[in-house]
mmCIF file of C-alpha atoms in Angstrom:
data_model
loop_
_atom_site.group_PDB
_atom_site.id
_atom_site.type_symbol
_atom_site.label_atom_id
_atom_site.label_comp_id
_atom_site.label_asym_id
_atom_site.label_seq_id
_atom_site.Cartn_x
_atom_site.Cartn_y
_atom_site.Cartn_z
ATOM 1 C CA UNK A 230 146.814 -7.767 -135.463
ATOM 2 C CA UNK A 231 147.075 -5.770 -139.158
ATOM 3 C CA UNK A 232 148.782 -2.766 -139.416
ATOM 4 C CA UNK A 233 148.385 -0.501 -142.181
ATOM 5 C CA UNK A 234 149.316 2.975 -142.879
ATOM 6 C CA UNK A 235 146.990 5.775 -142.154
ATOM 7 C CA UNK A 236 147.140 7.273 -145.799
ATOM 8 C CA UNK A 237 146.122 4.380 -147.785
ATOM 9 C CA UNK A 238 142.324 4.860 -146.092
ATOM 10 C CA UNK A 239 141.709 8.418 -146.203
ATOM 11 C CA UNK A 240 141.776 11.098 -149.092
ATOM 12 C CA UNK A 241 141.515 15.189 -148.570
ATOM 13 C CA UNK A 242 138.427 17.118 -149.366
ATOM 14 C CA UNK A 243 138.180 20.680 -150.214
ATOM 15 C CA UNK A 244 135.724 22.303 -150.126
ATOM 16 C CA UNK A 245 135.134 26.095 -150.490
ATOM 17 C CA UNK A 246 133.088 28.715 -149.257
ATOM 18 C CA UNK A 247 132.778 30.142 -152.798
ATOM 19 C CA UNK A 248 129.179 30.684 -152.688
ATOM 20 C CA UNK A 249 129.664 32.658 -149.276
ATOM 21 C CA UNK A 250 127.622 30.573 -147.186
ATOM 22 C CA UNK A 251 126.680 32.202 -143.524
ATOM 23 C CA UNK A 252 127.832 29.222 -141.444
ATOM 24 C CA UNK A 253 129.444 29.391 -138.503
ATOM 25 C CA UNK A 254 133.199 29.731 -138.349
ATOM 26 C CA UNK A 255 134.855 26.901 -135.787
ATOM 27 C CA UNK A 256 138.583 25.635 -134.767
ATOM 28 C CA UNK A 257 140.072 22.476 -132.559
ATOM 29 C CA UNK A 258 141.284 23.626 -129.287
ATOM 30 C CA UNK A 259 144.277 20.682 -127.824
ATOM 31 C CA UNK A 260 141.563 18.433 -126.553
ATOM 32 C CA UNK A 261 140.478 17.745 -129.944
ATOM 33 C CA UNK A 262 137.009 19.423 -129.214
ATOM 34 C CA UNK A 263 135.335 21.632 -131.853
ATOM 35 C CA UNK A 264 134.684 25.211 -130.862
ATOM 36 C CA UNK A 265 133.657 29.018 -132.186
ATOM 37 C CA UNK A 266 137.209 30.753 -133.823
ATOM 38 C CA UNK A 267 138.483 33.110 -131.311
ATOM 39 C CA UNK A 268 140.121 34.852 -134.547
ATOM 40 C CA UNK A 269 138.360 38.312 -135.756
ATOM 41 C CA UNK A 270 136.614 37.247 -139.007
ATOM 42 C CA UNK A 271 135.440 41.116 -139.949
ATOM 43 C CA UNK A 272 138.016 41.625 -142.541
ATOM 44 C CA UNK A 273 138.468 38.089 -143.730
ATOM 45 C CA UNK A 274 136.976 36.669 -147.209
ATOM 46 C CA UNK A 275 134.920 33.844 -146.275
ATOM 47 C CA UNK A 276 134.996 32.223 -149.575
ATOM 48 C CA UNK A 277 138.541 30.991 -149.048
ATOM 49 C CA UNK A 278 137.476 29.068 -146.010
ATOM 50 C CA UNK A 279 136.739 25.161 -146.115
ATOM 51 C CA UNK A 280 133.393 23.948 -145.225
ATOM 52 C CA UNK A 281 133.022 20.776 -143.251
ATOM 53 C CA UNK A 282 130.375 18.309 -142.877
ATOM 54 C CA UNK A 283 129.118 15.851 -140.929
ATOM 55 C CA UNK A 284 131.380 12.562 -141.157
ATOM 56 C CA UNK A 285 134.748 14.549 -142.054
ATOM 57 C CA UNK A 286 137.747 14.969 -139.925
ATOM 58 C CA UNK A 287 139.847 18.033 -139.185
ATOM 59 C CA UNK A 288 143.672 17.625 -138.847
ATOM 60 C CA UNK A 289 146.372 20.794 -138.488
ATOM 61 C CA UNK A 290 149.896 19.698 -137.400
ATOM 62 C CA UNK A 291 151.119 23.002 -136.666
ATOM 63 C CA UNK A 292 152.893 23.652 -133.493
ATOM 64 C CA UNK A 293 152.514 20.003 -132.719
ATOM 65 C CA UNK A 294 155.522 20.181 -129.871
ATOM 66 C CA UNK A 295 153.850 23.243 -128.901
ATOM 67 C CA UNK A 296 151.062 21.236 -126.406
ATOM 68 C CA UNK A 297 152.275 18.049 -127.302
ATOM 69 C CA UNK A 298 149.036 16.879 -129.281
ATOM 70 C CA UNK A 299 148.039 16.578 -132.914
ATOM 71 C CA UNK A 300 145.327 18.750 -133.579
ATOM 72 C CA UNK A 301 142.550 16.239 -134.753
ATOM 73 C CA UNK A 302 138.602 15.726 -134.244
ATOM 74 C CA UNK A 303 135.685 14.311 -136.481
ATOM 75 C CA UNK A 304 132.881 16.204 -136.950
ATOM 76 C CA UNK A 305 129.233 15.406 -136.881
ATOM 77 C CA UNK A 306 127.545 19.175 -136.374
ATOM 78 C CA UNK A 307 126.010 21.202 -139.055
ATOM 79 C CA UNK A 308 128.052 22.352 -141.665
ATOM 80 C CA UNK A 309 130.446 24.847 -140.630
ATOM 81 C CA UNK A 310 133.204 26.896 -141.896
ATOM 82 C CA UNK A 311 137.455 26.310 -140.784
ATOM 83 C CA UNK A 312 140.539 27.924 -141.489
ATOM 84 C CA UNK A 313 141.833 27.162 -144.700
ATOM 85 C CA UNK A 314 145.185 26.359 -142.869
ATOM 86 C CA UNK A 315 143.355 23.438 -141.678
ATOM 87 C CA UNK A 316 143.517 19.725 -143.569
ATOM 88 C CA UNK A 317 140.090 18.390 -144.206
ATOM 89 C CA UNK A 318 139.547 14.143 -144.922
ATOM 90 C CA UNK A 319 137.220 11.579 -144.934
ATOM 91 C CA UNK A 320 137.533 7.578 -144.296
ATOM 92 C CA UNK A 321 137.734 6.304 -147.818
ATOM 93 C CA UNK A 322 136.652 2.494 -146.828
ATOM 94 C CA UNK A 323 134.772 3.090 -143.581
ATOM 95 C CA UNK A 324 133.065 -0.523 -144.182
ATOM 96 C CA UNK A 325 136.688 -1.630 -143.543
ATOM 97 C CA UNK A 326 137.944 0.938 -140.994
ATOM 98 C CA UNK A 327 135.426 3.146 -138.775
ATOM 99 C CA UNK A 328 136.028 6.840 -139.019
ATOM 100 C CA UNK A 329 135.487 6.840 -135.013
ATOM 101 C CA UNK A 330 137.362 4.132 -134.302
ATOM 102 C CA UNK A 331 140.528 6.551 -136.174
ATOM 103 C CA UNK A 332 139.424 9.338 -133.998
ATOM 104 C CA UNK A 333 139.434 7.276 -130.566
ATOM 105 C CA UNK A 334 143.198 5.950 -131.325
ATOM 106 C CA UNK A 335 144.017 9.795 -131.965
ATOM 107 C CA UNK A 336 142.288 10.382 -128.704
ATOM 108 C CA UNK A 337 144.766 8.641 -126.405
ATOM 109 C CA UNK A 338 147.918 10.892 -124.995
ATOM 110 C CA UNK A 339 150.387 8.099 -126.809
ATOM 111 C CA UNK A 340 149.512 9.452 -130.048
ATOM 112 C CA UNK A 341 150.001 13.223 -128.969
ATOM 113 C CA UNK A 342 153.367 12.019 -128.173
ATOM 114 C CA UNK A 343 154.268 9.782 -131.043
ATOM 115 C CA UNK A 344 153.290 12.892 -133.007
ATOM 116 C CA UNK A 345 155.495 15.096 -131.733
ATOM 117 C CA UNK A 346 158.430 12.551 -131.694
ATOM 118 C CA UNK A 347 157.769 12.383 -135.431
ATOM 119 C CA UNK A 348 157.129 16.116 -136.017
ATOM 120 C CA UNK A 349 159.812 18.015 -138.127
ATOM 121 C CA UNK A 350 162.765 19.956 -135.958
ATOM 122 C CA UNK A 351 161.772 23.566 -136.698
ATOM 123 C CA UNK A 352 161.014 25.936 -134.044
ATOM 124 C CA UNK A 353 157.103 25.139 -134.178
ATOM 125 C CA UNK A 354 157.256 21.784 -134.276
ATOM 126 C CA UNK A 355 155.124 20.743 -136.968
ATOM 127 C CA UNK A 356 153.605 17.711 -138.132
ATOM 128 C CA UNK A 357 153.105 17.430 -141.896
ATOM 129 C CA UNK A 358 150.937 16.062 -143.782
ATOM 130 C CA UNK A 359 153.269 13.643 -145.704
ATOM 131 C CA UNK A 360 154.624 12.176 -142.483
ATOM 132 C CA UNK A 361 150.858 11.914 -141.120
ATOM 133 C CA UNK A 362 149.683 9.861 -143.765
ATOM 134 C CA UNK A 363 152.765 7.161 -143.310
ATOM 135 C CA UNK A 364 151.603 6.594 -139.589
ATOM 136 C CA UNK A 365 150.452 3.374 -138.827
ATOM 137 C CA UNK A 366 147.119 2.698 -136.980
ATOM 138 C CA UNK A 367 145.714 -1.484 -136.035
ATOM 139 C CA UNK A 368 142.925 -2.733 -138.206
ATOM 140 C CA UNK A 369 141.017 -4.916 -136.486
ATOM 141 C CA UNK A 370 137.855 -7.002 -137.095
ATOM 142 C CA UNK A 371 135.051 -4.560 -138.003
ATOM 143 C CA UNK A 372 132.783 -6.469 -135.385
ATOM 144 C CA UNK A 373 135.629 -5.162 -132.958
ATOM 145 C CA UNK A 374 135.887 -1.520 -133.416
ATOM 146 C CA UNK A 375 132.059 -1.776 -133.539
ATOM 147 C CA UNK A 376 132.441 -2.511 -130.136
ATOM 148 C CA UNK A 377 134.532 -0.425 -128.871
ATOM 149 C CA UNK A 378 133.103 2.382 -130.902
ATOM 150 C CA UNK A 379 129.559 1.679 -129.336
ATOM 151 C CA UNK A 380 131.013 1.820 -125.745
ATOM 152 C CA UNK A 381 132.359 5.358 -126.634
ATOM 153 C CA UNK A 382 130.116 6.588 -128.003
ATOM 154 C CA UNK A 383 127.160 5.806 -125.459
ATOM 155 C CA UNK A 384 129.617 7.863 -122.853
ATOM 156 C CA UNK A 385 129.688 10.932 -125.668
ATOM 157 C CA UNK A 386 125.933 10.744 -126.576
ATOM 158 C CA UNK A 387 125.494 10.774 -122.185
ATOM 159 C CA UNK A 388 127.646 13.854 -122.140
ATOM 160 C CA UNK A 389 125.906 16.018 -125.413
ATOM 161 C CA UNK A 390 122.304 15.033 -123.872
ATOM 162 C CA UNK A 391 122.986 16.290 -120.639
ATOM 163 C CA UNK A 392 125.250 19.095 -122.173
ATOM 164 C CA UNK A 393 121.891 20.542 -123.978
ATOM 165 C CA UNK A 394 119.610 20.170 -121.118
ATOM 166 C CA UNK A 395 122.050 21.849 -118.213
ATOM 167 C CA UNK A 396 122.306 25.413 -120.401
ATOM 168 C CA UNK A 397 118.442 26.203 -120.986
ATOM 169 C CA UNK A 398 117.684 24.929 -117.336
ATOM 170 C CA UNK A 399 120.333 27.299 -116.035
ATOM 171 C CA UNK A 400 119.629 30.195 -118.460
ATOM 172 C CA UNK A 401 116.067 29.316 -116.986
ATOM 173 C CA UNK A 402 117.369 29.559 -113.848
ATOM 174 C CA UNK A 403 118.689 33.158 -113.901
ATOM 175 C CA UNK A 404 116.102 34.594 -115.292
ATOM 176 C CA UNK A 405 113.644 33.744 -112.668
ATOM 177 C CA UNK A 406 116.456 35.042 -110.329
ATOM 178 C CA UNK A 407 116.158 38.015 -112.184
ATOM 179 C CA UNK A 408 112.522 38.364 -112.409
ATOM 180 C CA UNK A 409 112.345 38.255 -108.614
ATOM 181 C CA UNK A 410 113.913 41.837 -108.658
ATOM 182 C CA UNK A 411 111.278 43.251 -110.001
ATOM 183 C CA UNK A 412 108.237 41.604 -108.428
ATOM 184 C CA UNK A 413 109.414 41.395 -104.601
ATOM 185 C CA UNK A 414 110.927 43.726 -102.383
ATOM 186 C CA UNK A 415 114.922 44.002 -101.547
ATOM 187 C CA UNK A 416 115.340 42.762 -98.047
ATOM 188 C CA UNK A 417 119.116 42.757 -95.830
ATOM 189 C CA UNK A 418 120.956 39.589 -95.550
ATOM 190 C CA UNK A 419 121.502 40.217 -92.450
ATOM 191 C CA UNK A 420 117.798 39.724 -90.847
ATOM 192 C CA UNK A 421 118.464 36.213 -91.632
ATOM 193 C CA UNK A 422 122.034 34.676 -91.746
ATOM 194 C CA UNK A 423 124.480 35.116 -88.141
ATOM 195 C CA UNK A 424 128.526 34.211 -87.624
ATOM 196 C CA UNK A 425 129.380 31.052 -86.769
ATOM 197 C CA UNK A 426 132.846 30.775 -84.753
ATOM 198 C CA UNK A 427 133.094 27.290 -83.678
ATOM 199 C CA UNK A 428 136.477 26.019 -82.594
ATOM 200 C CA UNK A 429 137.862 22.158 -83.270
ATOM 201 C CA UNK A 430 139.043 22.855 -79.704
ATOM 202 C CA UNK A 431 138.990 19.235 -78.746
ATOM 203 C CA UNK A 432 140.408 17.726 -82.340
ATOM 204 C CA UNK A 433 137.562 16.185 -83.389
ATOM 205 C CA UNK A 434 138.373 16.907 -86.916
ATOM 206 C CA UNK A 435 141.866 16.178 -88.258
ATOM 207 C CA UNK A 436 143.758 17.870 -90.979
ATOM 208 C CA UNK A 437 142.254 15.708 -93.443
ATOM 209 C CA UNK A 438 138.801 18.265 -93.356
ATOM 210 C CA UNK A 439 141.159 21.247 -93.972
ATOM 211 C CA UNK A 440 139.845 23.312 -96.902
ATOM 212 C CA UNK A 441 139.603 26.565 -98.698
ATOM 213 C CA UNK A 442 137.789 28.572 -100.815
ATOM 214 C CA UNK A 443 137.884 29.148 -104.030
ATOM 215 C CA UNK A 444 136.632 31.831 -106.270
ATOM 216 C CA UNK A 445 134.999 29.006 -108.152
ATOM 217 C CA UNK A 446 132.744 28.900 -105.138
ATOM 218 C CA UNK A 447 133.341 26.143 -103.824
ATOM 219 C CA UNK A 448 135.327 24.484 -101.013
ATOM 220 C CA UNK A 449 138.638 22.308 -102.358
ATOM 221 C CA UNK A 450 141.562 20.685 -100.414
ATOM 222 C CA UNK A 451 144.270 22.817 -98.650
ATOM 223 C CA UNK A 452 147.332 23.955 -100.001
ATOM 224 C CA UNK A 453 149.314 24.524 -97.083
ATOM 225 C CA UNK A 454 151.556 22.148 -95.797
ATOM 226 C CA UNK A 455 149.697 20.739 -92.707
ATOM 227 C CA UNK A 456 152.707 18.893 -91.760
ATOM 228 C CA UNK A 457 153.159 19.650 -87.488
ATOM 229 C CA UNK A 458 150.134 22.384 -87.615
ATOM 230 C CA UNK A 459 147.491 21.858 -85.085
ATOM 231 C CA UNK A 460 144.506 22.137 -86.356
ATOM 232 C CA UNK A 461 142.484 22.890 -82.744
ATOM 233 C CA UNK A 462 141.837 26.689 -83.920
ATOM 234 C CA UNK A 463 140.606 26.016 -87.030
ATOM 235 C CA UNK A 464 137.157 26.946 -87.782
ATOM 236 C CA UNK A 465 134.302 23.964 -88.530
ATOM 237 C CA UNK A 466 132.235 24.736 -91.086
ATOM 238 C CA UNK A 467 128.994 21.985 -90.321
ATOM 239 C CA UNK A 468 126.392 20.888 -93.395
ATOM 240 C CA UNK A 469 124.254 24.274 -94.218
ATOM 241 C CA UNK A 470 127.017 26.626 -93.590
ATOM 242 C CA UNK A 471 128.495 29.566 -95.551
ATOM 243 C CA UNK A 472 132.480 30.541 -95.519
ATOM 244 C CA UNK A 473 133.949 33.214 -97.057
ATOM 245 C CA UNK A 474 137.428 34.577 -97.553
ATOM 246 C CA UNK A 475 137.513 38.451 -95.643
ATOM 247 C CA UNK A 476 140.723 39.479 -97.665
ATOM 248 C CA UNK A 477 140.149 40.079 -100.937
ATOM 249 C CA UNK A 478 143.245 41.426 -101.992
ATOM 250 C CA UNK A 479 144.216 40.097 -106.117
ATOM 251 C CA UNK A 480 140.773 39.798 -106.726
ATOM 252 C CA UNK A 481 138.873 40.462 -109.757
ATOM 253 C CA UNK A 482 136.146 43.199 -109.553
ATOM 254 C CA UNK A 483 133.451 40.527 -109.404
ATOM 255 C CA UNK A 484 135.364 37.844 -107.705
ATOM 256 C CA UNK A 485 135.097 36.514 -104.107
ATOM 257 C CA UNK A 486 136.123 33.293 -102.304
ATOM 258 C CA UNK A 487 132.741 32.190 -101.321
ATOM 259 C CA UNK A 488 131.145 28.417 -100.598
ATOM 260 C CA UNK A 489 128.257 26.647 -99.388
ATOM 261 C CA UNK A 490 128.759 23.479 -97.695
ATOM 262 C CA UNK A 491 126.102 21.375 -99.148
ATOM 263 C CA UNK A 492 127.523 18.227 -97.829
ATOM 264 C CA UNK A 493 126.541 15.826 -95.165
ATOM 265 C CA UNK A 494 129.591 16.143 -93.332
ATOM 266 C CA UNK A 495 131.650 18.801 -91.797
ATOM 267 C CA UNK A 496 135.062 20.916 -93.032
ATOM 268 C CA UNK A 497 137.810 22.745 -91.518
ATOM 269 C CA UNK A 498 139.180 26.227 -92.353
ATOM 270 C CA UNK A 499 141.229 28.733 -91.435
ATOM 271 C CA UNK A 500 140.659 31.554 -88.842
ATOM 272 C CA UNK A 501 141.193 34.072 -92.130
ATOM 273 C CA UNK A 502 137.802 32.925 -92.853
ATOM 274 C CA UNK A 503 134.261 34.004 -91.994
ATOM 275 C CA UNK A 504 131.339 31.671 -91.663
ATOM 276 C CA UNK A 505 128.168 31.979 -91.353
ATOM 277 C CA UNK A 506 124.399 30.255 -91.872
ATOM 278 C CA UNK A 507 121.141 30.917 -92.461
ATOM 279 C CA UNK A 508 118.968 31.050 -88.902
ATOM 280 C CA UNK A 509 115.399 31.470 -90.100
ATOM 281 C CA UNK A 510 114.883 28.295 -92.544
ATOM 282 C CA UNK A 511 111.924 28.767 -92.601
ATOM 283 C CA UNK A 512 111.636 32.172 -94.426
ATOM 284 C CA UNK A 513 114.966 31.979 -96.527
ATOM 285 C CA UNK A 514 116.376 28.800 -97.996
ATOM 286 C CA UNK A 515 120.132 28.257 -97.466
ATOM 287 C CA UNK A 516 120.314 27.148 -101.232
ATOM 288 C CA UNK A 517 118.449 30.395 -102.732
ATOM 289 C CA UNK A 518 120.447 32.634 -100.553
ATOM 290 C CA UNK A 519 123.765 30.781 -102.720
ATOM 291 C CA UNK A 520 122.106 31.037 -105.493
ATOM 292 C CA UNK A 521 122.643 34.975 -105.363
ATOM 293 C CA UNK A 522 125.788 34.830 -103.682
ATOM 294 C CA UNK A 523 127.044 32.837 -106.311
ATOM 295 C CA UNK A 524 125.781 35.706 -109.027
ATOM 296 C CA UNK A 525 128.708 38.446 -110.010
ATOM 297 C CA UNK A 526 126.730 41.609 -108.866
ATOM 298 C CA UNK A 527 127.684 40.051 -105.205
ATOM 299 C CA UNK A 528 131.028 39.957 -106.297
ATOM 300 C CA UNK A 529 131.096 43.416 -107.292
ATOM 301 C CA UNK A 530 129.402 44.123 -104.205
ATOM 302 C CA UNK A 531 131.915 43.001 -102.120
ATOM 303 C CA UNK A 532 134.662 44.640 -103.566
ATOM 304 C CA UNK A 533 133.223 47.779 -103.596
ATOM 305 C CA UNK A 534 132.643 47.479 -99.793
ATOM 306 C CA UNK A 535 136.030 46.224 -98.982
ATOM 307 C CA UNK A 536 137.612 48.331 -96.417
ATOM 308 C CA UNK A 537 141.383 49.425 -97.256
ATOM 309 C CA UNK A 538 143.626 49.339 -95.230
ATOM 310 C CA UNK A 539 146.916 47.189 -95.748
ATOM 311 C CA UNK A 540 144.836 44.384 -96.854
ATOM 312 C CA UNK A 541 141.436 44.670 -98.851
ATOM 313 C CA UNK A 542 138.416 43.427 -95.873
ATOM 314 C CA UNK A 543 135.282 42.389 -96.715
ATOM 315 C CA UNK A 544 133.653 42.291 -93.226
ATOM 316 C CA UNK A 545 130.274 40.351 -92.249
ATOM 317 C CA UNK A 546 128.767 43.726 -91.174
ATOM 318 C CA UNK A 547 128.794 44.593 -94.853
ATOM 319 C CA UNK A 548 127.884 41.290 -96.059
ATOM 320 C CA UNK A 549 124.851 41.560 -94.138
ATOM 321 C CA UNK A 550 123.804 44.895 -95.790
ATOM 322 C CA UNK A 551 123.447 42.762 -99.375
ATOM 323 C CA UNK A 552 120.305 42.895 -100.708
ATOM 324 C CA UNK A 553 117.926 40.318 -102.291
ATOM 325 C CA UNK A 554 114.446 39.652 -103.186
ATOM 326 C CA UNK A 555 112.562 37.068 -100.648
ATOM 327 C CA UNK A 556 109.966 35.239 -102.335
ATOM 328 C CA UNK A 557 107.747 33.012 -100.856
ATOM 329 C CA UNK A 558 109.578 29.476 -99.787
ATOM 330 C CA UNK A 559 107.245 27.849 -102.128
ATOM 331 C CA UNK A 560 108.764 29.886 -105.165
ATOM 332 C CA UNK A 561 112.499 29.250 -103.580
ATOM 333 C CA UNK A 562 112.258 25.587 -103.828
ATOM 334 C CA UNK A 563 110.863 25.766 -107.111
ATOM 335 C CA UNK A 564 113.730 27.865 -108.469
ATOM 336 C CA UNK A 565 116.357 25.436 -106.555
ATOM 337 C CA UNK A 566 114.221 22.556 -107.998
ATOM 338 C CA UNK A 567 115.673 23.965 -111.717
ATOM 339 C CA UNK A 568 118.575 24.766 -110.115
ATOM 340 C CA UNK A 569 119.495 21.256 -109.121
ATOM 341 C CA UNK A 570 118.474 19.812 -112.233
ATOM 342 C CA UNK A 571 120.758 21.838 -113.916
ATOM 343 C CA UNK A 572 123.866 21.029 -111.872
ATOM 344 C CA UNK A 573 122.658 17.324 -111.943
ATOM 345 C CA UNK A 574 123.169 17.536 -115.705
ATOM 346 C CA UNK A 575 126.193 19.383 -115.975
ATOM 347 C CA UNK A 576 127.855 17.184 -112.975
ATOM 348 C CA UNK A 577 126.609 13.948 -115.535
ATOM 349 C CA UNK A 578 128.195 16.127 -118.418
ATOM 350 C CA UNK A 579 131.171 16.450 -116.662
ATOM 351 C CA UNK A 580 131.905 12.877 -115.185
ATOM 352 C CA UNK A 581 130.844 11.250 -118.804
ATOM 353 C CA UNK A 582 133.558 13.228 -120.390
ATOM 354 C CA UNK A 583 136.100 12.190 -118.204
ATOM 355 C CA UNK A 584 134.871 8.830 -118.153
ATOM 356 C CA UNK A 585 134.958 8.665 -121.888
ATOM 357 C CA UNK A 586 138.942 10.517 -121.587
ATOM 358 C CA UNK A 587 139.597 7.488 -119.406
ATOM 359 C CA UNK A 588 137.927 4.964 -121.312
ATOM 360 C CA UNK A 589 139.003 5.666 -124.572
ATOM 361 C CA UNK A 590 142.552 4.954 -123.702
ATOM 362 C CA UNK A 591 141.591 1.327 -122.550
ATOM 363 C CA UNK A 592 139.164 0.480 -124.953
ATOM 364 C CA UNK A 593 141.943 0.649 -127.733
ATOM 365 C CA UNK A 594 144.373 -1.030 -125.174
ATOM 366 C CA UNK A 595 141.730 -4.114 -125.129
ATOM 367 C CA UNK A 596 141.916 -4.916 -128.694
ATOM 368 C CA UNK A 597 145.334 -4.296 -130.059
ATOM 369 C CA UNK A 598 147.272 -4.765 -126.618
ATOM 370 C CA UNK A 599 150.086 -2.983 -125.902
ATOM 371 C CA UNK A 600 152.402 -3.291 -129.084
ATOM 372 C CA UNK A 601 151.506 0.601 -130.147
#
């Protein structure tokens, strides 16, 4: 395998805003992903910033020992405008080298810390550009980073599709949610959900089903150290059913611990917990009733109609005063219809991305080995 150094196949580019151009103004957060500035721009001539293009890389080595990574991605959006603290550069021989085979060898978490090994010994860390350019990177075959390039980017093309069609199907989503308000009438929770208390008196369920609840809304693994607790008085929470956390206390004024246990089998949690499900199916699907429990106007609801006392309560009494619009079920499953979609694509979003994180690694590992 060839090794050659980074800086004899790229060359800066710098390009200014001089003629003031109304693009958007981006960064690279530590995961090498593009994304809006979180800097206030107001006061800031524009014409001093860089513009990048499609087919041009990024690279800052500031603070590089500050999150152990080397700030790097390649860019294919519209053009945008960066910091002009920011190094822009292009693959000078990309018929020899393939600007995203560069990026996925900068992907992997051995580079972040090589980088940082090499990075200067001042307080932040950094990673010039001098030293960058003397790093050495494998040139293989261009048939081979063809194929590894392909295999990534089929992952990342998976993720962006599904990426674009899970935000308008939820934005959808909502406001349908929020058109219901105004063409059918508020009805009480409570006409249609009741408590569920059942005990794992007898052990069916082992510590292993032990969960809680997150304000994420959703159920995820204990904690607590289960280690000698019996878990006989624990609550079961069966497929269909609701659990909530009563205390509230360190909350945000729209948060609340809630989940829906959309699952085929059934969890355990603790007696701090309320559960509950919905007993009339056939007017009021479990899934649209989550739908608005999962919205922050329930959160806010439930904080205001905490009870204090040494602890913030949010009792099931109250809970069952919350208000929503009951459509017909026709219209509920059509909502949850775009509902489901939506998650379906952001859950393929999701596991493509970390697929690719995973792959990336040991797609580079497959052609040069493990000598770097």
């Amino acid at each position: 395998m060839q090794w050659v150094k980074l800086g004899d196949y790229i060359e800066q580019c710098d390009e200014r805003n001089v003629a003031n151009c109304d693009y958007p103004v981006i960064g690279i957060n530590k995961d090498k992903e593009f994304m809006p500035t979180v800097a206030n721009t107001d006061e800031i001539d524009l014409k001093k910033y860089k513009i990048i293009r499609p087919g041009q890389f990024i690279f800052s080595g500031m603070q590089t020992g500050r999150d152990v990574c080397i700030r790097i991605g390649l860019y294919y959006g519209e053009p945008a405008l960066i910091s002009p603290a920011y190094t822009t550069f292009v693959i000078t021989k990309p018929d020899v080298l393939l600007p995203e085979f560069v990026f996925m060898y900068f992907k992997r978490t051995e580079m972040d810390r090589y980088g940082w090994f090499i990075s200067d010994s001042s307080v932040r860390s950094n990673l010039d550009w001098p030293r960058f350019l003397d790093i050495e990177i494998p040139l293989p075959s261009i048939d081979e980073q063809r194929v590894v390039v392909e295999a990534w980017r089929g992952l990342k093309n998976l993720k962006e599709q599904n990426e674009q069609m899970a935000g308008p199907l939820m934005d959808l989503c909502q406001s349908y949610l929020q058109e219901l308000k105004h063409k059918y009438p508020l009805v009480e929770i409570g006409g249609f959900v009741e408590e569920t208390n059942e005990r794992n008196a007898d052990e069916t369920y082992t510590e292993d089903e032990v969960n809680g609840v997150s304000i994420t809304k959703r159920f995820i693994p204990t904690r607590a150290n289960m280690d000698g607790v019996s878990v006989s008085n624990y609550k079961c929470v069966h497929p269909n059913t609701f659990a909530y956390k009563t205390n509230t206390d360190g909350l945000g004024d729209d948060q609340i611990a809630i989940a829906f246990n959309d699952t085929s089998a059934t969890k355990l949690i603790s007696s701090i917990y309320t559960a509950f499900k919905v007993n009339r199916t056939e007017v009021l699907l479990s899934e649209y009733l989550f739908l608005w429990l999962l919205q922050s106007e329930f959160g806010r609801y439930a904080r205001y109609n905490s009870w204090g006392s040494a602890r913030e309560m949010f009792g099931f009494d109250a809970l069952c005063r919350y208000r929503i619009p009951l459509p017909p079920i026709e219209v509920q499953q059509a909502i949850m219809e775009i509902y489901n979609c939506a998650r379906t694509s952001k859950y393929i979003s999701e596991a493509a991305k970390k697929l690719n994180s995973d792959v990336c690694p040991a797609l580079i590992r497959q052609i040069i080995g493990d000598n770097k």
